[in-house]
Structures are given as structure tokens and as C-alpha cells.
Amino acid sequence: MPVDSEFYKNIKEELHNRNVTLVAVSKTKPIEEILELYNLGQTDFGESYVQELCDKHEHLPHDIQWHFIGHLQSNKVKYIAPFVSLIQGVDTKKLLEEINKQGEKLNKVIDCLLQVHISDEETKFGFDERELEELFNSNSLNLSDLNNVRICGLMGMASFTNDMNKVRNEFKLLKSLFDKFSILKPVAFGSKFSMLSMGMSADYKIAIEEGSNVVRIGSLLFGSR
Ligand SMILES: *Cc1c(COP(=O)(O)O)cnc(C)c1O
């Protein structure tokens, strides 16, 4: 399905006016459609699978900012570390340490978002509030010793439901955690604990009302998967 350029321009402008970054989620979509959007000026794309991301990176312009938004296994970090722009779904301390290790090898700092579990679904990954507290306060892992990761903010996914009040409340929770941890600002945050990634095709408007500044939109741009 060709990309609807009129729709893209409208949503891009809507988000731009609100200072919200648009990540175009291109998982399962072919190279040609990504290029179409790229040629309209889109630079940030999100992918959920390591192999697919590596293939696409190889075949597409190298100034694309690739966001990894899926569940990342530690043993696969090395494949995307050289080129990934932001790893959005960091959901364990172990994964954060592995990303740091790969960053060290490449002599680069890798930007990450911590994924927070805000829905009541068991299948969605992420830290809960207590685990985040532990991560920031832990003695075993001093975040400021991780010189090759930069925690740029938080990411979360609301429940898959038609109950938009429930979705809104989950976003409110994530925003409140974002505010809470922004104030702590440990050294490892570098200069920017500033990104709050929440909202997808079905709920991005609510997410923005609740304070999101990064939305991850797939099907609205590319059609259903
Ligand atoms: C697939 C995916 C999206 C995009 O979903 P749409 O409903 O198609 O907009 C956003 N975030 C994550 C983490 C995803 O896996």
C-alpha cells in the first residue's frame, strides 16, 4: 500500500507544533514504503526485530535514525549497537549492562529509554515503579559507572483496550514516574533525561495530552500489518 503523503504531512505538522517527535514504526513493511516516507522528510523509524532492522539498515540511507522498539535479547545487542540511534525498550538491568559493554567496545555512548510496565497485561515487558527505584538506588549497579549508555527517558505501552479512560490513567502513571525520576537526575542521565515515549496509532492523541513527547506510529502511516 502506498504511503498517504497528505496524511503524513498533516500528522507531521500536528506533532511538530506540539514538539512531539514522530517515530514511524515500519516493522514488517517493505523497504520501498520506508523510502517513500523518507523522501517526504521522515528521519526517525522504529523496528521491533533485530534481523529485520539489520537488513533494512543495510539497504536504506544511512542518515535514518533507527529506534529499536521491540523486546531486545542481550545476546543480540551487538548486532544493532553500531548503528542504532535509540534503544527504546530497555527492560532489565542486565540488558542495560550489555548495551554499555557493546558501547564500550565501539567507543560510543548508546542512547536508551527504560521501558516501564504500565498496563495490566502480563505480556508487556518493563520495570515497575519499585524496580525503577531499585535501579536508581542500587549499590550493585552504580548508574554513573555505565559510561557508555545514556538514559534519555522512559517508554511505555498502554493496555490494548477500548477503554480510553484506562489508557489515559496508564499514561498519567507513566508521566508521574517520568517527572519523579527527572528530578533525581543521576549522573548517568547525562544532560538529557527528557524523552517520554508513549502513544501509538490508537492512542497517541491521549498520550500527548498526558505529556508524551515521542510517539511511535505504525498502522496509521503504513496501513495495518
Ligand atoms: C508495533 C509497535 C508500535 C506501533 O503500533 P501501531 O498501532 O501500528 O501504531 C508502537 N510501539 C511498539 C512498541 C510497537 O511494537
PDB file of C-alpha atoms and ligand atoms in Angstrom:
ATOM      1  CA  MET A   1       0.000   0.000   0.000  1.00  0.00           C
ATOM      2  CA  PRO A   2       1.464   3.385  -0.927  1.00  0.00           C
ATOM      3  CA  VAL A   3       2.021   5.846   1.869  1.00  0.00           C
ATOM      4  CA  ASP A   4      -0.637   8.580   2.079  1.00  0.00           C
ATOM      5  CA  SER A   5       1.543  11.662   1.749  1.00  0.00           C
ATOM      6  CA  GLU A   6      -1.245  14.092   2.583  1.00  0.00           C
ATOM      7  CA  PHE A   7      -1.940  12.260   5.823  1.00  0.00           C
ATOM      8  CA  TYR A   8       1.761  12.165   6.637  1.00  0.00           C
ATOM      9  CA  LYS A   9       2.173  15.899   6.139  1.00  0.00           C
ATOM     10  CA  ASN A  10      -0.795  16.643   8.369  1.00  0.00           C
ATOM     11  CA  ILE A  11       0.261  14.437  11.253  1.00  0.00           C
ATOM     12  CA  LYS A  12       3.855  15.621  10.948  1.00  0.00           C
ATOM     13  CA  GLU A  13       2.710  19.218  11.275  1.00  0.00           C
ATOM     14  CA  GLU A  14       0.326  18.412  14.127  1.00  0.00           C
ATOM     15  CA  LEU A  15       3.158  16.771  16.069  1.00  0.00           C
ATOM     16  CA  HIS A  16       5.744  19.378  15.151  1.00  0.00           C
ATOM     17  CA  ASN A  17       3.508  22.128  16.539  1.00  0.00           C
ATOM     18  CA  ARG A  18       3.387  20.269  19.835  1.00  0.00           C
ATOM     19  CA  ASN A  19       7.110  19.480  19.927  1.00  0.00           C
ATOM     20  CA  VAL A  20       6.461  15.776  19.695  1.00  0.00           C
ATOM     21  CA  THR A  21       8.885  13.516  17.828  1.00  0.00           C
ATOM     22  CA  LEU A  22       7.306  11.135  15.346  1.00  0.00           C
ATOM     23  CA  VAL A  23       8.818   7.673  15.146  1.00  0.00           C
ATOM     24  CA  ALA A  24       7.401   5.892  12.102  1.00  0.00           C
ATOM     25  CA  VAL A  25       7.057   2.242  13.047  1.00  0.00           C
ATOM     26  CA  SER A  26       7.995   0.312   9.924  1.00  0.00           C
ATOM     27  CA  LYS A  27       8.196  -3.270  11.216  1.00  0.00           C
ATOM     28  CA  THR A  28       7.063  -5.819   8.608  1.00  0.00           C
ATOM     29  CA  LYS A  29       6.857  -3.038   5.985  1.00  0.00           C
ATOM     30  CA  PRO A  30       8.983  -3.191   2.822  1.00  0.00           C
ATOM     31  CA  ILE A  31      11.998  -1.047   2.012  1.00  0.00           C
ATOM     32  CA  GLU A  32      10.102   0.811  -0.739  1.00  0.00           C
ATOM     33  CA  GLU A  33       7.459   2.134   1.629  1.00  0.00           C
ATOM     34  CA  ILE A  34      10.060   3.266   4.122  1.00  0.00           C
ATOM     35  CA  LEU A  35      11.864   5.082   1.320  1.00  0.00           C
ATOM     36  CA  GLU A  36       8.642   6.793   0.319  1.00  0.00           C
ATOM     37  CA  LEU A  37       8.255   8.213   3.790  1.00  0.00           C
ATOM     38  CA  TYR A  38      11.949   9.050   3.984  1.00  0.00           C
ATOM     39  CA  ASN A  39      11.631  11.010   0.744  1.00  0.00           C
ATOM     40  CA  LEU A  40       8.827  13.018   2.327  1.00  0.00           C
ATOM     41  CA  GLY A  41      11.264  14.032   5.044  1.00  0.00           C
ATOM     42  CA  GLN A  42      10.764  11.387   7.735  1.00  0.00           C
ATOM     43  CA  THR A  43      14.031  10.553   9.523  1.00  0.00           C
ATOM     44  CA  ASP A  44      13.043   8.511  12.594  1.00  0.00           C
ATOM     45  CA  PHE A  45      11.922   4.928  12.072  1.00  0.00           C
ATOM     46  CA  GLY A  46      11.133   2.208  14.604  1.00  0.00           C
ATOM     47  CA  GLU A  47      11.692  -1.529  14.256  1.00  0.00           C
ATOM     48  CA  SER A  48      10.981  -4.433  16.599  1.00  0.00           C
ATOM     49  CA  TYR A  49      13.090  -7.299  15.269  1.00  0.00           C
ATOM     50  CA  VAL A  50      16.881  -7.381  15.193  1.00  0.00           C
ATOM     51  CA  GLN A  51      17.370  -9.267  11.936  1.00  0.00           C
ATOM     52  CA  GLU A  52      14.817  -7.157  10.114  1.00  0.00           C
ATOM     53  CA  LEU A  53      16.359  -3.952  11.422  1.00  0.00           C
ATOM     54  CA  CYS A  54      19.852  -5.010  10.335  1.00  0.00           C
ATOM     55  CA  ASP A  55      18.633  -5.843   6.820  1.00  0.00           C
ATOM     56  CA  LYS A  56      16.785  -2.573   6.475  1.00  0.00           C
ATOM     57  CA  HIS A  57      19.678  -0.555   7.814  1.00  0.00           C
ATOM     58  CA  GLU A  58      21.920  -2.100   5.209  1.00  0.00           C
ATOM     59  CA  HIS A  59      19.604  -1.263   2.329  1.00  0.00           C
ATOM     60  CA  LEU A  60      18.390   2.187   3.313  1.00  0.00           C
ATOM     61  CA  PRO A  61      20.040   5.620   3.581  1.00  0.00           C
ATOM     62  CA  HIS A  62      22.447   5.790   6.487  1.00  0.00           C
ATOM     63  CA  ASP A  63      21.161   9.064   7.858  1.00  0.00           C
ATOM     64  CA  ILE A  64      17.977   7.337   9.038  1.00  0.00           C
ATOM     65  CA  GLN A  65      17.655   7.405  12.830  1.00  0.00           C
ATOM     66  CA  TRP A  66      16.756   3.853  13.785  1.00  0.00           C
ATOM     67  CA  HIS A  67      14.835   3.261  17.013  1.00  0.00           C
ATOM     68  CA  PHE A  68      14.717  -0.235  18.373  1.00  0.00           C
ATOM     69  CA  ILE A  69      11.282  -0.534  19.990  1.00  0.00           C
ATOM     70  CA  GLY A  70      10.889  -4.277  20.496  1.00  0.00           C
ATOM     71  CA  HIS A  71      11.972  -6.689  23.170  1.00  0.00           C
ATOM     72  CA  LEU A  72      15.748  -6.917  22.884  1.00  0.00           C
ATOM     73  CA  GLN A  73      17.661 -10.013  23.947  1.00  0.00           C
ATOM     74  CA  SER A  74      21.061  -9.339  25.485  1.00  0.00           C
ATOM     75  CA  ASN A  75      22.867 -11.623  23.061  1.00  0.00           C
ATOM     76  CA  LYS A  76      21.605  -9.578  20.109  1.00  0.00           C
ATOM     77  CA  VAL A  77      22.642  -6.114  21.270  1.00  0.00           C
ATOM     78  CA  LYS A  78      25.925  -6.423  19.389  1.00  0.00           C
ATOM     79  CA  TYR A  79      24.188  -6.561  16.014  1.00  0.00           C
ATOM     80  CA  ILE A  80      22.417  -3.218  16.332  1.00  0.00           C
ATOM     81  CA  ALA A  81      24.824  -1.343  18.617  1.00  0.00           C
ATOM     82  CA  PRO A  82      26.989   0.007  15.775  1.00  0.00           C
ATOM     83  CA  PHE A  83      24.213   2.000  14.143  1.00  0.00           C
ATOM     84  CA  VAL A  84      21.136   2.193  16.367  1.00  0.00           C
ATOM     85  CA  SER A  85      20.074   5.684  17.341  1.00  0.00           C
ATOM     86  CA  LEU A  86      17.887   4.911  20.373  1.00  0.00           C
ATOM     87  CA  ILE A  87      17.058   1.652  22.131  1.00  0.00           C
ATOM     88  CA  GLN A  88      13.579   2.294  23.482  1.00  0.00           C
ATOM     89  CA  GLY A  89      12.722  -0.923  25.267  1.00  0.00           C
ATOM     90  CA  VAL A  90      15.398  -1.444  27.897  1.00  0.00           C
ATOM     91  CA  ASP A  91      13.611  -3.589  30.434  1.00  0.00           C
ATOM     92  CA  THR A  92      16.293  -5.144  32.626  1.00  0.00           C
ATOM     93  CA  LYS A  93      19.468  -4.109  34.380  1.00  0.00           C
ATOM     94  CA  LYS A  94      21.260  -6.949  32.643  1.00  0.00           C
ATOM     95  CA  LEU A  95      20.293  -5.554  29.235  1.00  0.00           C
ATOM     96  CA  LEU A  96      21.446  -2.077  30.217  1.00  0.00           C
ATOM     97  CA  GLU A  97      24.821  -3.505  31.267  1.00  0.00           C
ATOM     98  CA  GLU A  98      25.158  -5.408  27.992  1.00  0.00           C
ATOM     99  CA  ILE A  99      24.374  -2.274  25.972  1.00  0.00           C
ATOM    100  CA  ASN A 100      27.012  -0.451  27.987  1.00  0.00           C
ATOM    101  CA  LYS A 101      29.515  -3.215  27.234  1.00  0.00           C
ATOM    102  CA  GLN A 102      28.856  -3.032  23.497  1.00  0.00           C
ATOM    103  CA  GLY A 103      29.032   0.762  23.629  1.00  0.00           C
ATOM    104  CA  GLU A 104      32.424   0.487  25.302  1.00  0.00           C
ATOM    105  CA  LYS A 105      33.725  -1.782  22.549  1.00  0.00           C
ATOM    106  CA  LEU A 106      32.572   0.682  19.900  1.00  0.00           C
ATOM    107  CA  ASN A 107      33.751   3.662  21.878  1.00  0.00           C
ATOM    108  CA  LYS A 108      30.323   5.256  21.703  1.00  0.00           C
ATOM    109  CA  VAL A 109      27.536   6.235  24.030  1.00  0.00           C
ATOM    110  CA  ILE A 110      24.264   4.477  23.250  1.00  0.00           C
ATOM    111  CA  ASP A 111      21.029   6.316  23.994  1.00  0.00           C
ATOM    112  CA  CYS A 112      18.360   4.283  25.774  1.00  0.00           C
ATOM    113  CA  LEU A 113      14.890   4.594  27.209  1.00  0.00           C
ATOM    114  CA  LEU A 114      13.814   2.450  30.137  1.00  0.00           C
ATOM    115  CA  GLN A 115      10.596   0.603  29.441  1.00  0.00           C
ATOM    116  CA  VAL A 116       8.019   0.809  32.190  1.00  0.00           C
ATOM    117  CA  HIS A 117       5.249  -1.723  32.641  1.00  0.00           C
ATOM    118  CA  ILE A 118       2.100   0.383  32.901  1.00  0.00           C
ATOM    119  CA  SER A 119      -0.584  -1.955  31.557  1.00  0.00           C
ATOM    120  CA  ASP A 120      -2.161  -4.820  33.427  1.00  0.00           C
ATOM    121  CA  GLU A 121      -1.109  -7.241  30.711  1.00  0.00           C
ATOM    122  CA  GLU A 122       1.463  -9.812  31.680  1.00  0.00           C
ATOM    123  CA  THR A 123       2.897  -9.956  28.189  1.00  0.00           C
ATOM    124  CA  LYS A 124       4.233  -6.427  28.158  1.00  0.00           C
ATOM    125  CA  PHE A 125       7.782  -6.044  29.327  1.00  0.00           C
ATOM    126  CA  GLY A 126       9.227  -3.383  31.552  1.00  0.00           C
ATOM    127  CA  PHE A 127      10.210  -2.191  35.004  1.00  0.00           C
ATOM    128  CA  ASP A 128       7.579  -1.370  37.583  1.00  0.00           C
ATOM    129  CA  GLU A 129       7.958   1.580  39.924  1.00  0.00           C
ATOM    130  CA  ARG A 130       9.682  -0.394  42.666  1.00  0.00           C
ATOM    131  CA  GLU A 131      12.172  -1.875  40.207  1.00  0.00           C
ATOM    132  CA  LEU A 132      12.941   1.565  38.810  1.00  0.00           C
ATOM    133  CA  GLU A 133      13.589   2.829  42.332  1.00  0.00           C
ATOM    134  CA  GLU A 134      15.886  -0.107  42.890  1.00  0.00           C
ATOM    135  CA  LEU A 135      17.733   0.524  39.658  1.00  0.00           C
ATOM    136  CA  PHE A 136      18.365   4.139  40.526  1.00  0.00           C
ATOM    137  CA  ASN A 137      19.304   3.468  44.118  1.00  0.00           C
ATOM    138  CA  SER A 138      21.055   0.159  43.773  1.00  0.00           C
ATOM    139  CA  ASN A 139      24.506  -0.311  45.232  1.00  0.00           C
ATOM    140  CA  SER A 140      25.299  -3.227  42.996  1.00  0.00           C
ATOM    141  CA  LEU A 141      24.942  -1.098  39.902  1.00  0.00           C
ATOM    142  CA  ASN A 142      26.052   2.460  40.057  1.00  0.00           C
ATOM    143  CA  LEU A 143      24.397   4.029  37.064  1.00  0.00           C
ATOM    144  CA  SER A 144      27.091   6.639  36.841  1.00  0.00           C
ATOM    145  CA  ASP A 145      29.621   3.843  36.202  1.00  0.00           C
ATOM    146  CA  LEU A 146      27.866   2.998  32.985  1.00  0.00           C
ATOM    147  CA  ASN A 147      29.715   5.477  30.830  1.00  0.00           C
ATOM    148  CA  ASN A 148      28.587   4.086  27.510  1.00  0.00           C
ATOM    149  CA  VAL A 149      24.833   4.323  27.943  1.00  0.00           C
ATOM    150  CA  ARG A 150      22.777   7.425  28.353  1.00  0.00           C
ATOM    151  CA  ILE A 151      19.321   7.036  29.849  1.00  0.00           C
ATOM    152  CA  CYS A 152      17.307   9.566  27.906  1.00  0.00           C
ATOM    153  CA  GLY A 153      13.921   8.901  29.434  1.00  0.00           C
ATOM    154  CA  LEU A 154      11.080   6.412  29.738  1.00  0.00           C
ATOM    155  CA  MET A 155       8.901   4.422  27.346  1.00  0.00           C
ATOM    156  CA  GLY A 156       5.664   2.567  27.914  1.00  0.00           C
ATOM    157  CA  MET A 157       2.722   0.877  26.254  1.00  0.00           C
ATOM    158  CA  ALA A 158      -0.834   1.171  27.482  1.00  0.00           C
ATOM    159  CA  SER A 159      -3.211  -1.771  27.691  1.00  0.00           C
ATOM    160  CA  PHE A 160      -4.779  -2.985  24.481  1.00  0.00           C
ATOM    161  CA  THR A 161      -8.359  -1.964  25.219  1.00  0.00           C
ATOM    162  CA  ASN A 162     -11.164   0.274  24.013  1.00  0.00           C
ATOM    163  CA  ASP A 163     -11.437   1.756  27.485  1.00  0.00           C
ATOM    164  CA  MET A 164      -9.727   5.081  26.831  1.00  0.00           C
ATOM    165  CA  ASN A 165     -10.036   6.140  30.455  1.00  0.00           C
ATOM    166  CA  LYS A 166      -7.930   3.197  31.444  1.00  0.00           C
ATOM    167  CA  VAL A 167      -5.387   4.088  28.752  1.00  0.00           C
ATOM    168  CA  ARG A 168      -5.317   7.685  29.952  1.00  0.00           C
ATOM    169  CA  ASN A 169      -4.712   6.621  33.536  1.00  0.00           C
ATOM    170  CA  GLU A 170      -1.834   4.398  32.491  1.00  0.00           C
ATOM    171  CA  PHE A 171      -0.254   7.311  30.628  1.00  0.00           C
ATOM    172  CA  LYS A 172      -0.777   9.531  33.673  1.00  0.00           C
ATOM    173  CA  LEU A 173       1.085   6.980  35.760  1.00  0.00           C
ATOM    174  CA  LEU A 174       3.995   6.911  33.322  1.00  0.00           C
ATOM    175  CA  LYS A 175       4.145  10.712  33.221  1.00  0.00           C
ATOM    176  CA  SER A 176       4.231  10.871  37.007  1.00  0.00           C
ATOM    177  CA  LEU A 177       7.139   8.400  37.094  1.00  0.00           C
ATOM    178  CA  PHE A 178       8.904  10.404  34.396  1.00  0.00           C
ATOM    179  CA  ASP A 179       8.536  13.571  36.484  1.00  0.00           C
ATOM    180  CA  LYS A 180       9.687  11.792  39.611  1.00  0.00           C
ATOM    181  CA  PHE A 181      12.838  10.369  38.063  1.00  0.00           C
ATOM    182  CA  SER A 182      13.623  13.535  36.101  1.00  0.00           C
ATOM    183  CA  ILE A 183      14.033  15.319  39.391  1.00  0.00           C
ATOM    184  CA  LEU A 184      16.569  12.779  40.667  1.00  0.00           C
ATOM    185  CA  LYS A 185      18.763  13.275  37.593  1.00  0.00           C
ATOM    186  CA  PRO A 186      21.625  10.888  38.390  1.00  0.00           C
ATOM    187  CA  VAL A 187      24.852  11.452  36.522  1.00  0.00           C
ATOM    188  CA  ALA A 188      24.136   8.608  34.114  1.00  0.00           C
ATOM    189  CA  PHE A 189      21.276  10.563  32.656  1.00  0.00           C
ATOM    190  CA  GLY A 190      23.844  12.828  31.087  1.00  0.00           C
ATOM    191  CA  SER A 191      22.383  16.091  30.026  1.00  0.00           C
ATOM    192  CA  LYS A 192      19.131  14.660  28.869  1.00  0.00           C
ATOM    193  CA  PHE A 193      16.542  12.718  30.749  1.00  0.00           C
ATOM    194  CA  SER A 194      13.991  14.374  28.553  1.00  0.00           C
ATOM    195  CA  MET A 195      12.155  11.823  26.432  1.00  0.00           C
ATOM    196  CA  LEU A 196       8.796  10.362  27.306  1.00  0.00           C
ATOM    197  CA  SER A 197       7.845   7.832  24.635  1.00  0.00           C
ATOM    198  CA  MET A 198       4.188   6.901  24.847  1.00  0.00           C
ATOM    199  CA  GLY A 199       1.385   6.650  22.318  1.00  0.00           C
ATOM    200  CA  MET A 200       0.755   4.539  19.229  1.00  0.00           C
ATOM    201  CA  SER A 201      -1.747   4.794  16.369  1.00  0.00           C
ATOM    202  CA  ALA A 202      -4.798   4.181  18.523  1.00  0.00           C
ATOM    203  CA  ASP A 203      -3.903   6.334  21.498  1.00  0.00           C
ATOM    204  CA  TYR A 204      -1.297   8.914  20.516  1.00  0.00           C
ATOM    205  CA  LYS A 205      -3.639  11.885  20.978  1.00  0.00           C
ATOM    206  CA  ILE A 206      -4.371  10.881  24.559  1.00  0.00           C
ATOM    207  CA  ALA A 207      -0.684  10.215  25.162  1.00  0.00           C
ATOM    208  CA  ILE A 208       0.212  13.721  24.005  1.00  0.00           C
ATOM    209  CA  GLU A 209      -2.472  15.258  26.204  1.00  0.00           C
ATOM    210  CA  GLU A 210      -0.852  13.394  29.096  1.00  0.00           C
ATOM    211  CA  GLY A 211       2.645  14.677  28.339  1.00  0.00           C
ATOM    212  CA  SER A 212       4.218  12.396  25.743  1.00  0.00           C
ATOM    213  CA  ASN A 213       6.934  13.914  23.568  1.00  0.00           C
ATOM    214  CA  VAL A 214       7.732  10.863  21.439  1.00  0.00           C
ATOM    215  CA  VAL A 215       5.032   8.847  19.675  1.00  0.00           C
ATOM    216  CA  ARG A 216       5.520   5.548  17.850  1.00  0.00           C
ATOM    217  CA  ILE A 217       3.086   5.289  14.985  1.00  0.00           C
ATOM    218  CA  GLY A 218       2.841   2.378  12.564  1.00  0.00           C
ATOM    219  CA  SER A 219      -0.512   1.435  11.105  1.00  0.00           C
ATOM    220  CA  LEU A 220      -1.820   4.982  10.732  1.00  0.00           C
ATOM    221  CA  LEU A 221       1.119   5.709   8.418  1.00  0.00           C
ATOM    222  CA  PHE A 222       1.702   2.401   6.658  1.00  0.00           C
ATOM    223  CA  GLY A 223      -1.688   0.701   6.899  1.00  0.00           C
ATOM    224  CA  SER A 224      -2.447  -2.310   9.048  1.00  0.00           C
ATOM    225  CA  ARG A 225       0.081  -5.105   9.402  1.00  0.00           C
TER     226      ARG A 225
HETATM  227  C1  LIG B   1       4.217  -2.020  16.645  1.00  0.00           C
HETATM  228  C2  LIG B   1       4.503  -1.047  17.709  1.00  0.00           C
HETATM  229  C3  LIG B   1       4.039   0.280  17.637  1.00  0.00           C
HETATM  230  C4  LIG B   1       3.169   0.810  16.515  1.00  0.00           C
HETATM  231  O1  LIG B   1       1.877   0.326  16.603  1.00  0.00           O
HETATM  232  P1  LIG B   1       0.698   0.923  15.699  1.00  0.00           P
HETATM  233  O2  LIG B   1      -0.524   0.550  16.456  1.00  0.00           O
HETATM  234  O3  LIG B   1       0.802   0.258  14.388  1.00  0.00           O
HETATM  235  O4  LIG B   1       0.875   2.385  15.614  1.00  0.00           O
HETATM  236  C5  LIG B   1       4.415   1.146  18.655  1.00  0.00           C
HETATM  237  N1  LIG B   1       5.168   0.746  19.689  1.00  0.00           N
HETATM  238  C6  LIG B   1       5.615  -0.523  19.800  1.00  0.00           C
HETATM  239  C7  LIG B   1       6.456  -0.878  20.972  1.00  0.00           C
HETATM  240  C8  LIG B   1       5.293  -1.462  18.828  1.00  0.00           C
HETATM  241  O5  LIG B   1       5.740  -2.716  18.963  1.00  0.00           O
END
